[in-house]
Amino acid sequence: MCGICGIIGRNGISEQDRGQVRVMQDALRHRGPDGEGVFSNTFLCMAMRRLSIIDVAGGRQPLYNEDRSLVLVANGEIYNFVELRSKLKDRGHRFQTRSDCENILHLYEEHGADCVKHLRGMFAFALWDNSRRRLLLARDRMGEKPLYLWESDGMIVFSSELKALLSSNAVAFELDPESIDLYFHYQYVPEPRTPLKGVRKLDAACLLQIDIDPWNAVEKCYWRMEDAPPLEGDPAECIRAELDTVSEMVIRSDVPVGVALSGGLDSSAIAALASRKYPGQMHAFSVGYPNRPRNDERADAKAFADHLEMPFHDVELADSDMVAFFPELVRWRDDPIADISGFGYYAVMKLAREHGIPVLLQGQGGDELFWGYQWVRQAVDETFRKAALLEGGWTSLPGYLRIKRPLSLGPRSLLNWAADGFGMRSGWACFQYHRSCPPDQLIFYDVVPDFRSTLSDMREFYTPALAEQLNDHSAAELFTFGRPWPRIDVRMTRLICDTYLRENGIVQGDRLSMASSVELRLPLLDYRLVETVIGLRKTRRDDRLPPKTWFKTALEGIVPAWVMDRPKQGFAPPVHQWYKALFEAYGGQLDGGYLVQNGILSAAGARQLSRGICPPGTITPLSFKALVLEVWCRKMANPKLSPPVD
């Protein structure tokens, strides 16, 4: 695991450019405290920082092939390096290290840019081909490892983190209006966009090939989950086989490996699968809250750790610690992400590092792959109904006007159910909405209350100038596709993975683990497992089964029923308590702050948001999104400026 950065120029690079690369390299020190390396020639300077995981003593970078015509700096882990190395040796390749990443060089000798198709793992790398005077930048299929890009006429700057890119002074800090509008709708800026003009991310599963003579930069996608071939067979058996394989691969390490453990199914599954094959004693890490409120899952997590005979470590997150660390937390995440649970991510990684565990497994991806979110299931159902409406018009109305079951048998739930006409009122409203929204727009994020409230309310907080710039911009463009829509359930899986999973979950996991120099591995994002799920989904629907049915049946005999049946919470904090504390400490910074001074929020709108308004039914209120963005701008525009506590 590393951080990488570099500059390539059509007309060559200067000593100043090389100095900027050195500055970026130093800004990535937390990603790689164990070593550094630089490669430089007339056109290119690229550098890295190393966190030693595989071949601790000998895996220093840059890495070279046999005749040193190829040079590599890489961030990530190639999980199938053992199998690749054996095949490549049989074909006559000579390895100089035991590094998992050296396989990339020899695969490139065999397959050129298609080398990425043979890699199973998480990675972002830069490979210089001296004979062709070509730089290849690549990113893994699910986007686990980041790569930021800034391009001007004849020059490209790249880095593993936005903080490092900005530290070079090659990139101006200027907010992009459309990206900021997307942020307020989604609580993050969906990739490959970033909040800044001129800065983007190399998209997941993409290659950027840069040729010097003649200068040409071409990006292409090398993998799409929806291209997985249809798969027959028993879902439990097929998924179980891939889980067994990847759980054996992700524990390959020359340093200790642990697991982040909540009381939920996903992390419990990873703990159970990995610990069965781990050669040493795996440790479990969790977080909790003072006075052990209902959302504190430490007791459940410890019970399962005891069941697996794992040493268990936990940390209690005090409100005061969260408030004091908040500005730094916002900065460490690199992108503005309005997720109140971020401090839990950071704390569990820090705890692992304090116990000498530099590699941590986590269960992200289970909800996105196996219908763990009720709102995504609802979006699938509504999109199928909208497709029928577009096809049949008013004849589809009976599909909307149907009696629904109450969410529960509690008095409040039954009253709400009766007030809704047993589902008929909301069904009619849904019918009207589907008729009025653009015909090519799937139903996706617009079922989320936060998204809908932003659509209706956010313009009143923007400055008139910003609102005018956004007149032709739609936050729903991300889920608008020409019809006929192919495989709605598969497309919805792709959408949730490309948006919420990647930018909210994966980004936080990567940046907040690397903040403590911990490598985070996400076994449920293994592309072979993803292809298996999509292939099965193409031959039968599972979105109408109970949540995670396929996943649970695949885990029978591995995870006990008393864990399977628990509701998922993850590292869910005391949300409203934390909101209140944060606005008491920092809310005043919105009033006349950076967002006002730079034409994003009107003075009146910022003043209203600074009070921390949190309307009933919202999960992440606009006020908290604004606060996170305000603090992020202050920290990133001027890293030396820490927002004072008001």
XYZ file of C-alpha atoms in Angstrom, residues 178 459 467-474 477:
11
model
C -22.199 21.889 -10.778
C -31.998 27.088 -4.513
C -28.570 29.535 -9.116
C -28.438 31.086 -12.580
C -25.345 29.055 -13.487
C -27.214 25.879 -12.522
C -30.318 26.538 -14.617
C -29.507 23.794 -17.136
C -27.975 21.413 -14.601
C -29.855 18.404 -13.233
C -28.375 13.211 -14.869
